[in-house]
Coordinates of C-alpha atoms in Angstrom, one line a residue:
Chain A
X233 CA 83.1 126.5 97.2
X234 CA 81.7 123.1 98.1
X235 CA 85.0 121.6 96.9
X236 CA 86.6 122.4 100.2
X237 CA 84.3 120.1 102.2
X238 CA 85.4 116.7 103.5
X239 CA 83.1 114.7 101.4
X240 CA 84.6 116.0 98.1
X241 CA 88.2 115.1 98.9
X242 CA 89.9 112.3 97.0
X243 CA 90.5 110.4 100.3
X244 CA 88.5 107.5 101.8
X245 CA 89.4 108.7 105.3
X246 CA 88.1 112.3 104.6
X247 CA 84.9 111.0 103.0
X248 CA 84.3 108.5 105.8
X249 CA 85.0 111.2 108.3
X250 CA 82.3 113.4 106.7
X251 CA 79.8 110.6 106.9
X252 CA 80.5 109.1 110.2
X253 CA 82.6 110.6 112.8
X254 CA 81.0 112.2 115.7
X255 CA 81.4 110.7 119.2
X256 CA 77.6 110.2 119.6
X257 CA 77.3 108.6 116.2
X258 CA 79.9 106.1 117.2
X259 CA 78.1 104.9 120.3
X260 CA 74.9 104.5 118.3
X261 CA 76.8 102.2 116.0
X262 CA 78.3 100.4 118.9
X263 CA 74.8 99.7 120.3
X264 CA 73.5 98.6 116.9
X265 CA 76.3 96.0 116.6
X266 CA 74.4 94.0 119.2
X267 CA 71.2 93.9 117.0
X268 CA 68.3 96.2 115.9
X269 CA 67.2 98.8 118.5
X270 CA 64.2 100.9 118.9
X271 CA 64.5 104.7 119.3
X272 CA 63.7 104.6 123.0
X273 CA 66.4 101.9 123.7
X274 CA 69.0 104.0 122.0
X275 CA 67.7 107.1 123.8
X276 CA 68.1 105.3 127.1
X277 CA 71.5 103.7 126.5
X278 CA 73.2 106.7 124.9
X279 CA 71.7 109.3 127.1
X280 CA 71.1 111.6 124.1
X281 CA 68.2 114.0 123.8
X282 CA 65.5 113.0 121.3
X283 CA 66.5 115.8 119.0
X284 CA 70.2 115.0 119.0
X285 CA 69.5 111.2 118.5
X286 CA 67.1 111.9 115.6
X287 CA 69.6 114.1 113.8
X288 CA 72.2 111.5 113.9
X289 CA 69.9 108.6 113.0
X290 CA 68.6 110.5 110.0
X291 CA 72.2 111.2 108.8
X292 CA 73.1 107.5 109.2
X293 CA 70.0 106.4 107.3
X294 CA 70.8 108.9 104.5
X295 CA 74.4 107.6 104.2
X296 CA 73.0 104.0 104.1
X297 CA 74.9 103.0 107.2
X298 CA 71.7 102.1 109.1
X299 CA 68.1 101.3 108.0
X300 CA 64.7 101.6 109.5
X301 CA 63.0 98.3 109.9
X302 CA 59.5 97.2 110.9
X303 CA 58.7 93.7 111.9
X304 CA 57.2 91.3 114.4
X305 CA 60.4 91.2 116.4
X306 CA 60.3 94.9 117.1
X307 CA 56.5 95.3 117.8
X308 CA 54.6 98.2 116.4
X309 CA 57.4 100.7 116.7
X310 CA 60.1 100.6 114.0
X311 CA 63.7 99.9 114.9
X312 CA 67.0 100.8 113.4
X313 CA 69.5 98.2 112.2
X314 CA 72.9 98.2 110.5
X315 CA 73.1 97.8 106.8
X316 CA 75.9 95.8 105.2
X317 CA 77.8 99.1 104.9
X318 CA 77.2 99.6 108.6
X319 CA 78.2 96.1 109.7
X320 CA 81.4 96.6 107.7
X321 CA 82.4 99.2 110.3
X322 CA 83.0 96.5 112.8
X323 CA 86.8 96.5 112.4
X324 CA 86.9 100.3 112.8
X325 CA 84.9 100.1 116.0
X326 CA 86.8 97.2 117.4
X327 CA 90.2 98.8 116.8
X328 CA 88.9 102.0 118.4
X329 CA 87.6 99.9 121.4
X330 CA 91.1 98.4 121.8
X331 CA 92.7 101.8 121.6
X332 CA 90.3 103.2 124.2
X333 CA 91.0 100.3 126.5
X334 CA 94.7 101.0 126.3
X335 CA 94.6 104.8 126.6
X336 CA 91.3 106.0 128.0
X337 CA 91.0 104.2 131.3
X338 CA 91.1 103.7 134.2
X339 CA 89.0 100.5 134.1
X340 CA 88.1 98.7 137.3
X341 CA 90.7 95.9 138.0
X342 CA 92.3 96.9 134.7
X343 CA 89.7 94.8 133.0
X344 CA 88.2 95.7 129.6
X345 CA 84.6 96.8 130.0
X346 CA 83.6 94.3 127.4
X347 CA 85.7 91.1 127.2
X348 CA 85.9 89.5 123.8
X349 CA 86.7 85.9 123.2
X350 CA 87.3 83.9 120.0
X351 CA 87.1 80.1 120.0
X352 CA 87.2 80.1 123.7
X353 CA 90.3 82.3 124.2
X354 CA 90.3 86.0 125.3
X355 CA 91.6 88.3 122.6
X356 CA 91.6 91.8 121.3
X357 CA 91.7 92.7 117.6
X358 CA 95.0 93.4 115.8
X359 CA 95.4 94.4 112.2
X360 CA 97.0 92.1 109.7
X361 CA 97.8 91.9 106.1
X362 CA 94.9 90.7 103.9
X363 CA 97.4 88.9 101.6
X364 CA 99.9 87.0 103.9
X365 CA 97.9 87.5 107.2
X366 CA 101.0 88.6 109.2
X367 CA 100.4 91.3 111.7
X368 CA 101.2 94.8 110.3
X369 CA 102.0 98.1 111.8
X370 CA 102.8 101.6 110.5
X371 CA 106.5 100.8 110.1
X372 CA 106.1 97.5 108.1
X373 CA 104.2 98.9 105.2
X374 CA 104.8 101.2 102.2
X375 CA 102.3 103.6 100.8
X376 CA 102.0 105.0 97.3
X377 CA 99.8 107.9 96.3
X378 CA 97.7 107.5 93.1
X379 CA 97.7 110.2 90.4
X380 CA 94.1 111.5 91.2
X381 CA 95.1 111.9 94.8
X382 CA 98.2 113.9 93.9
X383 CA 96.0 116.1 91.7
X384 CA 93.6 116.6 94.6
X385 CA 96.5 117.6 96.8
X386 CA 97.8 120.0 94.2
X387 CA 94.4 121.5 94.0
X388 CA 94.3 122.1 97.7
X389 CA 97.8 123.7 97.5
X390 CA 96.5 126.1 94.8
X391 CA 93.4 127.0 96.9
X392 CA 95.7 127.7 99.8
X393 CA 98.0 129.9 97.8
X394 CA 94.9 131.9 96.7
X395 CA 93.7 132.3 100.3
X396 CA 97.2 133.6 101.3
X397 CA 97.1 136.2 98.5
X398 CA 93.8 137.7 99.8
Chain B
X88 CA 74.9 116.5 135.4
X89 CA 78.3 116.0 133.9
X90 CA 77.8 112.2 134.2
X91 CA 75.8 112.2 131.0
X92 CA 78.8 113.2 128.8
X93 CA 80.6 110.7 126.6
X94 CA 83.9 111.0 128.5
X95 CA 82.4 109.7 131.7
X96 CA 80.8 106.6 130.3
X97 CA 82.3 103.2 131.3
X98 CA 83.1 102.4 127.6
X99 CA 86.3 102.8 125.7
X100 CA 84.4 103.6 122.5
X101 CA 82.5 106.4 124.2
X102 CA 85.6 107.9 125.8
X103 CA 87.6 107.6 122.6
X104 CA 84.7 109.2 120.7
X105 CA 84.8 112.1 123.1
X106 CA 88.5 112.6 122.6
X107 CA 88.8 112.0 119.0
X108 CA 86.1 111.9 116.6
X109 CA 85.4 114.7 114.3
X110 CA 86.0 114.3 110.6
X111 CA 88.5 117.1 110.5
X112 CA 90.4 115.7 113.4
X113 CA 90.7 112.4 111.6
X114 CA 92.3 114.0 108.5
X115 CA 94.8 115.9 110.8
X116 CA 95.8 112.5 112.2
X117 CA 96.0 111.0 108.8
X118 CA 98.4 113.7 107.7
X119 CA 100.6 113.3 110.8
X120 CA 101.0 109.6 110.2
X121 CA 103.4 110.6 107.5
X122 CA 105.6 112.6 109.9
X123 CA 105.6 115.9 111.9
X124 CA 103.9 118.8 110.1
X125 CA 103.9 122.6 110.6
X126 CA 100.7 124.5 111.1
X127 CA 100.8 125.9 107.6
X128 CA 101.3 122.5 106.0
X129 CA 98.3 121.2 107.8
X130 CA 96.3 124.3 106.9
X131 CA 97.1 123.7 103.2
X132 CA 96.5 120.0 103.0
X133 CA 93.3 119.9 105.1
X134 CA 91.8 123.1 103.7
X135 CA 90.7 124.2 107.3
X136 CA 90.5 127.7 108.5
X137 CA 93.3 128.7 111.0
X138 CA 90.7 129.0 113.8
X139 CA 89.2 125.6 113.1
X140 CA 92.6 123.9 112.8
X141 CA 93.9 125.6 116.0
X142 CA 90.8 124.4 118.0
X143 CA 91.4 120.8 116.9
X144 CA 95.2 120.8 117.4
X145 CA 94.8 122.2 120.9
X146 CA 92.2 119.5 121.8
X147 CA 94.5 116.8 120.4
X148 CA 97.5 118.2 122.4
X149 CA 95.3 118.3 125.6
X150 CA 94.4 114.6 125.1
X151 CA 98.0 113.7 124.6
X152 CA 97.4 112.4 121.1
X153 CA 99.8 114.9 119.4
X154 CA 102.6 117.1 120.8
X155 CA 104.2 120.3 119.7
X156 CA 107.9 119.9 118.8
X157 CA 110.6 122.3 118.1
X158 CA 113.8 121.2 116.3
X159 CA 116.3 121.6 113.6
X160 CA 114.2 119.5 111.2
X161 CA 111.3 121.9 111.4
X162 CA 113.1 125.2 111.2
X163 CA 112.1 128.0 113.5
X164 CA 108.4 127.3 113.5
X165 CA 107.2 124.5 115.8
X166 CA 105.5 121.4 114.3
X167 CA 103.0 118.9 115.5
X168 CA 103.7 115.2 115.8
X169 CA 101.9 112.1 117.0
X170 CA 102.6 110.8 120.5
X171 CA 102.7 107.1 121.2
X172 CA 99.0 107.3 122.0
X173 CA 98.5 109.0 118.6
X174 CA 100.6 106.5 116.6
X175 CA 98.6 103.8 118.3
X176 CA 95.6 105.0 116.3
X177 CA 97.1 103.7 113.1
X178 CA 94.9 100.5 113.1
X179 CA 91.8 102.7 113.6
X180 CA 92.7 104.9 110.7
X181 CA 93.7 102.0 108.4
X182 CA 90.5 100.1 109.0
X183 CA 88.5 103.3 108.3
X184 CA 90.6 103.8 105.1
X185 CA 89.6 100.4 103.9
X186 CA 86.0 100.9 104.8
X187 CA 86.0 104.2 102.9
X188 CA 87.7 102.6 99.9
X189 CA 84.9 100.1 99.8
X190 CA 81.9 102.2 100.5
X191 CA 82.7 105.9 99.8
X192 CA 84.0 105.9 96.2
X193 CA 83.9 106.2 93.3
X194 CA 87.7 106.1 92.8
X195 CA 89.3 106.6 89.4
X196 CA 89.9 103.2 87.8
X197 CA 88.6 101.6 91.0
X198 CA 92.0 102.1 92.5
X199 CA 92.6 103.0 96.2
X200 CA 93.8 106.6 96.5
X201 CA 96.7 105.4 98.5
X202 CA 98.0 101.9 97.7
X203 CA 99.6 100.0 100.5
X204 CA 102.1 97.2 100.2
X205 CA 103.6 94.9 102.8
X206 CA 106.8 92.9 101.9
X207 CA 106.3 93.7 98.3
X208 CA 102.6 92.6 98.0
X209 CA 99.6 94.9 97.8
X210 CA 97.3 94.5 100.7
X211 CA 94.6 96.2 102.9
X212 CA 94.3 95.7 106.6
X213 CA 92.1 93.1 108.0
X214 CA 91.4 92.4 111.7
X215 CA 92.6 89.3 113.4
X216 CA 92.8 87.6 116.8
X217 CA 95.7 88.8 119.0
X218 CA 95.9 85.3 120.4
X219 CA 95.7 82.8 117.5
X220 CA 96.1 85.4 114.7
X221 CA 93.2 84.1 112.6
X222 CA 91.0 86.7 110.9
X223 CA 87.9 87.6 113.0
X224 CA 84.6 89.2 112.2
X225 CA 81.5 90.1 114.2
X226 CA 80.0 86.7 113.9
X227 CA 83.1 84.7 115.1
X228 CA 83.5 86.3 118.5
X229 CA 81.7 86.4 121.9
X230 CA 81.4 89.4 124.1
X231 CA 80.9 89.6 127.8
X232 CA 80.0 92.7 129.7
X233 CA 82.0 93.4 132.9
X234 CA 80.2 94.3 136.2
X235 CA 81.1 98.0 136.2
X236 CA 79.8 98.3 132.7
X237 CA 76.5 96.7 133.7
X238 CA 76.3 99.2 136.5
X239 CA 77.0 102.1 134.2
X240 CA 74.1 100.8 131.9
X241 CA 71.8 100.5 134.9
X242 CA 72.6 104.0 135.9
X243 CA 71.8 105.3 132.4
X244 CA 68.5 103.4 132.5
X245 CA 67.7 105.1 135.8
X246 CA 68.5 108.5 134.5
X247 CA 66.2 107.8 131.5
X248 CA 63.4 106.7 133.7
X249 CA 63.7 110.0 135.7
X250 CA 63.7 112.0 132.4
X251 CA 60.5 110.3 131.3
X252 CA 58.8 111.1 134.6
X253 CA 59.4 114.9 134.1

């Protein structure tokens, strides 16, 4: 049953997970945030094998997260660049960067590998409310499930009950 | 050479990618954000096979992102809950949720599967500057690579040059 795959769940995190998340895919996106890159530049900086890199680039193109471009700036070889959908991943990658800085060191002199500044001051990203712009965290918000999501969860519960019977 | 693996790169995104990113892992974390869960609850709601779920739970425990707990609230069976490091992933998951809502629909009536509210108003997360709290995007910030990161990149370039010679 295809229904049981991530891309069919009624959940933006599940569907995004299906399209995106793989450690190697993330570092490709990280590199493309700094501008279009040729295959060999990505190969060099990620350390991936050509086969492994090709697989992930093709999947990203298929999901419209990156696009192949040809142009004067890239010479004869084509390059890969982020689409609007891909650029829109910036907040995800930046929050992951900050998490990694905090938890996955050590870093030499406790300095972030890439320092970011905004209007001249050093900063890291934090998440805030799109409505009142105050910082938010998991304890300051409320969540409410929509009806189609509840139905999706009931469906999963039913599938599970059937699996247990077998 | 182990050096060529994600967890050894001088980059918080690469190291976090190595620890974390796998679509199924993300939905486990999503479910644990709502509180501790027993194995069978996770099995039901994620739709994963016991083997696949066990593999990912063990990896998350090893990386100190979740912990096994025993207690009155969970009955005789143990449960899994987020550690501080795990809870700190909330901004990553929320920015991914918002990206998925925007790009990975359709959603019934164009409504987010889970609506979030903050002090009574509906919102989604946006990223802002930890220093001045203004919203930030990829065009409003500057990045500067640290010396150890530049060295890591030079090392990757050298490895690549050696691979090309073979």
